[in-house]
PDB file of C-alpha atoms in Angstrom:
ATOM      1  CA  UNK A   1     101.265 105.350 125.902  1.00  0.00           C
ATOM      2  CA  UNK A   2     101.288 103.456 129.239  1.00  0.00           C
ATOM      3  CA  UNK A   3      98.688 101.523 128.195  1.00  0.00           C
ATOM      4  CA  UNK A   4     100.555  99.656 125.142  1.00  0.00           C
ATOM      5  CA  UNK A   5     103.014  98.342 127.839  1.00  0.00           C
ATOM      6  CA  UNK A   6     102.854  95.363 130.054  1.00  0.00           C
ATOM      7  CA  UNK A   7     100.589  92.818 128.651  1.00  0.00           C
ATOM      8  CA  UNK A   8      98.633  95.667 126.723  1.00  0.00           C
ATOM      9  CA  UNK A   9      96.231  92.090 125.392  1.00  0.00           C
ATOM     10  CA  UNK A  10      94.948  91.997 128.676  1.00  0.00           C
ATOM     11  CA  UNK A  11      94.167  95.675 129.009  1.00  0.00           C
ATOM     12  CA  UNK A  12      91.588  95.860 125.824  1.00  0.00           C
ATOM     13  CA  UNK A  13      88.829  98.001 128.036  1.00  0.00           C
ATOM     14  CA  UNK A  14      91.314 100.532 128.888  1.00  0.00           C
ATOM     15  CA  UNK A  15      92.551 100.703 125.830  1.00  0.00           C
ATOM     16  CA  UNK A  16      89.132 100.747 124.105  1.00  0.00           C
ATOM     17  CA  UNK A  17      88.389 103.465 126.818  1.00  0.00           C
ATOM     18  CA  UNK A  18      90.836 105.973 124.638  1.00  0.00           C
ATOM     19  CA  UNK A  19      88.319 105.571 121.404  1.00  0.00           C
ATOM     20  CA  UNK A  20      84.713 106.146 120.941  1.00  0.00           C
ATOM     21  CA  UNK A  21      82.203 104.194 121.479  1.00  0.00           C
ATOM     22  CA  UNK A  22      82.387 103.089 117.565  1.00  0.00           C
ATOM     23  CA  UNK A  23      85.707 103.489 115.673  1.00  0.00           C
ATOM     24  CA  UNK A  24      85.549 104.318 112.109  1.00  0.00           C
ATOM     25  CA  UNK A  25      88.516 102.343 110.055  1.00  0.00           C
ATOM     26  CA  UNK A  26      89.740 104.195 107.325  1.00  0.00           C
ATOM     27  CA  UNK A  27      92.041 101.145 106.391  1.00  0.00           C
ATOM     28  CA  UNK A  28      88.831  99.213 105.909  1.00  0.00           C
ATOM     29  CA  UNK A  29      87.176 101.891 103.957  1.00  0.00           C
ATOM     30  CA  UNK A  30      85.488 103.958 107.196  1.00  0.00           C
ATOM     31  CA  UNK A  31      83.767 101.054 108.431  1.00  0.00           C
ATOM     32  CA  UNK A  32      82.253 101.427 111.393  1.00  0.00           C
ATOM     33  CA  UNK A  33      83.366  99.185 114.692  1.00  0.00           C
ATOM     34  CA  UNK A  34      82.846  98.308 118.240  1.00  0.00           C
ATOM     35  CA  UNK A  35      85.673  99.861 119.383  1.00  0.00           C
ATOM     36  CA  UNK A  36      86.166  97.312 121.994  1.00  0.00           C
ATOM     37  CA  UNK A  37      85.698  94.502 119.407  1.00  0.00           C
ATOM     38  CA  UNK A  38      88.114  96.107 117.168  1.00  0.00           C
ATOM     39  CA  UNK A  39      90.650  96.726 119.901  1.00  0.00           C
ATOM     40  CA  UNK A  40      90.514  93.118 121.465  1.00  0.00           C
ATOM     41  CA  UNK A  41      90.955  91.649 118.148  1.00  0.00           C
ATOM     42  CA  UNK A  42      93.900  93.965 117.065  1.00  0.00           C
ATOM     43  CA  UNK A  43      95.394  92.933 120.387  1.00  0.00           C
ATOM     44  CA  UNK A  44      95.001  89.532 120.113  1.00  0.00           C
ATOM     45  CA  UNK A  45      96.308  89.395 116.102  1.00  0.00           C
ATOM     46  CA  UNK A  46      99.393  91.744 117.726  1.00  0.00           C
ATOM     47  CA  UNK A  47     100.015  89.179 120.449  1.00  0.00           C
ATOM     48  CA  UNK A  48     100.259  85.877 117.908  1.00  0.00           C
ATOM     49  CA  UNK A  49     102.393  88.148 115.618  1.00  0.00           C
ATOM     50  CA  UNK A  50     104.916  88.240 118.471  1.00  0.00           C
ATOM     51  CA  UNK A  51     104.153  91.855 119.503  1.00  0.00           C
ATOM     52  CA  UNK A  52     105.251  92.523 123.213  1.00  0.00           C
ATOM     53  CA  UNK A  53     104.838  96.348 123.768  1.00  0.00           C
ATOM     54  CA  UNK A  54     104.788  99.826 122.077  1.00  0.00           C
ATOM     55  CA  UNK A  55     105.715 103.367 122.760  1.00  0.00           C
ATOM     56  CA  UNK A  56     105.220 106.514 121.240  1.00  0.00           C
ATOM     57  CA  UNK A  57     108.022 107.861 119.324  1.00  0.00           C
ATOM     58  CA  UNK A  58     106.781 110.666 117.744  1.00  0.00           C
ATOM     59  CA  UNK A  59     103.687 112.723 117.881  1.00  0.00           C
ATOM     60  CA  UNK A  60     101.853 115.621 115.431  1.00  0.00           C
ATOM     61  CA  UNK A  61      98.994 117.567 116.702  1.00  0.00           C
ATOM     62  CA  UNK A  62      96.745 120.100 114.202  1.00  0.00           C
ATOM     63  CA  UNK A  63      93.942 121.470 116.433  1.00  0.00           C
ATOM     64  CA  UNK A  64      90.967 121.722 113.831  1.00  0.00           C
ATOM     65  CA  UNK A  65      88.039 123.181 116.732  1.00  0.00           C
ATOM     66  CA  UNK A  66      88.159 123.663 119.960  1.00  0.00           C
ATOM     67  CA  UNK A  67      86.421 119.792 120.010  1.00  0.00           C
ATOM     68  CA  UNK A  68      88.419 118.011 117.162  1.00  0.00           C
ATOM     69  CA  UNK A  69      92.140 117.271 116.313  1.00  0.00           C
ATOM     70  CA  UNK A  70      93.683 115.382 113.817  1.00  0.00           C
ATOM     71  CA  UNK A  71      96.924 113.407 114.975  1.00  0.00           C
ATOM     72  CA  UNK A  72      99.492 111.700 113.670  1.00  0.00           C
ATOM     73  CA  UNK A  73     101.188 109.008 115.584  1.00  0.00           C
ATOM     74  CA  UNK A  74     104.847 107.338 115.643  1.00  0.00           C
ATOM     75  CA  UNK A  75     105.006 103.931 117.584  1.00  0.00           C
ATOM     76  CA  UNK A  76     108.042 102.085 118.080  1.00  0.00           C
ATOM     77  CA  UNK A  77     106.994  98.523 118.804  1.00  0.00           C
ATOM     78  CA  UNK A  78     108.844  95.750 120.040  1.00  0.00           C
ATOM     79  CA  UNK A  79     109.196  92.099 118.956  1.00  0.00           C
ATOM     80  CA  UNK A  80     109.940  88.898 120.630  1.00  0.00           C
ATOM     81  CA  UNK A  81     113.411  88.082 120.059  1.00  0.00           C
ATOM     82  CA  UNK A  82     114.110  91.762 120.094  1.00  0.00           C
ATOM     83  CA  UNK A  83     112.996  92.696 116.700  1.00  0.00           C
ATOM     84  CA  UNK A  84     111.771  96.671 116.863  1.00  0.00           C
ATOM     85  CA  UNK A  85     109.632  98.012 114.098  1.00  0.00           C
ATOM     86  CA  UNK A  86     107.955 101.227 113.301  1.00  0.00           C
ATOM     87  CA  UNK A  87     104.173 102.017 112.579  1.00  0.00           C
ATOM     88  CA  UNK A  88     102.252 105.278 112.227  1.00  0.00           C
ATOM     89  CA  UNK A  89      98.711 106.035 112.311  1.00  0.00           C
ATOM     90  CA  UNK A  90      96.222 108.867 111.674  1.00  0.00           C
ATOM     91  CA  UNK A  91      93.911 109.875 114.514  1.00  0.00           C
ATOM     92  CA  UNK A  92      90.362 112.029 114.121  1.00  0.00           C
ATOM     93  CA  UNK A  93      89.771 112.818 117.859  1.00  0.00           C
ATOM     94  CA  UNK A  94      86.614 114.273 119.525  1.00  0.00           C
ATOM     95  CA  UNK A  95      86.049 115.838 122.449  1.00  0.00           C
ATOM     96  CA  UNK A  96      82.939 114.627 124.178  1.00  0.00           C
ATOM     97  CA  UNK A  97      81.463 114.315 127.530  1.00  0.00           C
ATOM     98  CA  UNK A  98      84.821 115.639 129.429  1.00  0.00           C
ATOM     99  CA  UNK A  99      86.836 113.187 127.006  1.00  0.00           C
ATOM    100  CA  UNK A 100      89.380 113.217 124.450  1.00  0.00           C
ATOM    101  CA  UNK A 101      88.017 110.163 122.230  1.00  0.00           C
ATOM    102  CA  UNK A 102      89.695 108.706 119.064  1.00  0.00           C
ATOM    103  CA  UNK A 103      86.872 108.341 116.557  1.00  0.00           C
ATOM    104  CA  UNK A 104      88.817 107.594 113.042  1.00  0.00           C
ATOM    105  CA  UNK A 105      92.093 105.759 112.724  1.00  0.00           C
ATOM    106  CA  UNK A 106      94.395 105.269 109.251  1.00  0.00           C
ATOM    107  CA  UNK A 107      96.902 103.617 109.057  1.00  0.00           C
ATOM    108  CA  UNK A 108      99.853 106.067 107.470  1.00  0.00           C
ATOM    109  CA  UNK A 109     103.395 105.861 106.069  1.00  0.00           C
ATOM    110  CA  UNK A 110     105.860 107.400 108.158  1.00  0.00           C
ATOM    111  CA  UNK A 111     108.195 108.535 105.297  1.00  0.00           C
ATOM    112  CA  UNK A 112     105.297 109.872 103.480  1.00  0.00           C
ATOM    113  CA  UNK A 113     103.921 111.962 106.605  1.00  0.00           C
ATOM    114  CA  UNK A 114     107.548 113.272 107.963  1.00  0.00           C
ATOM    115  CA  UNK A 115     107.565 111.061 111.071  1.00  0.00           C
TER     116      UNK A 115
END
């Protein structure tokens, strides 16, 4: 999750590095993305929203294969002016070409998914 801290905005290709090539949004109902479009402008729309960092607070892990596991994600993220807030996420992720890749992404409620 070092990757979320210290100007993460800056950092979209290593960021973007962590998903497939093309990110499917379930959010936007499974459209397909250029994951380092999609990242860059989440960044960006994070940054004007006064986002400053995030770090994983909680993590669930179901191993479906030996090449796909669906996670569920807990990020504490904090606010200019101090504000912290909580957002979770649902990850499909593939193993391909010596990588762990995030391929799908949800958003998920936290409450809802025991996080």
């Amino acid at each position: 999750a070092q990757v979320y801290d210290d100007k993460p905005w800056e950092k979209a290709d290593e960021v973007a590095s962590y998903y497939a090539e093309t990110i499917h949004n379930q959010d936007d109902g499974g459209r397909s993305h250029n994951s380092l479009e999609w990242v860059s402008a989440l960044l960006e729309e994070w940054k004007i929203e006064g986002w400053i960092r995030s770090e994983l607070a909680d993590i669930a892990v179901d191993t479906l294969n030996p090449t796909t596991a669906s996670v569920k994600a807990k990020w504490r993220d904090y606010y200019s002016g101090g504000n912290i807030g909580y957002e979770c996420g649902w990850y499909l992720v593939d193993y391909s070409d010596g990588n762990w890749q995030i391929s799908e992404y949800a958003t998920i409620s936290c409450a809802d998914h025991g996080m």
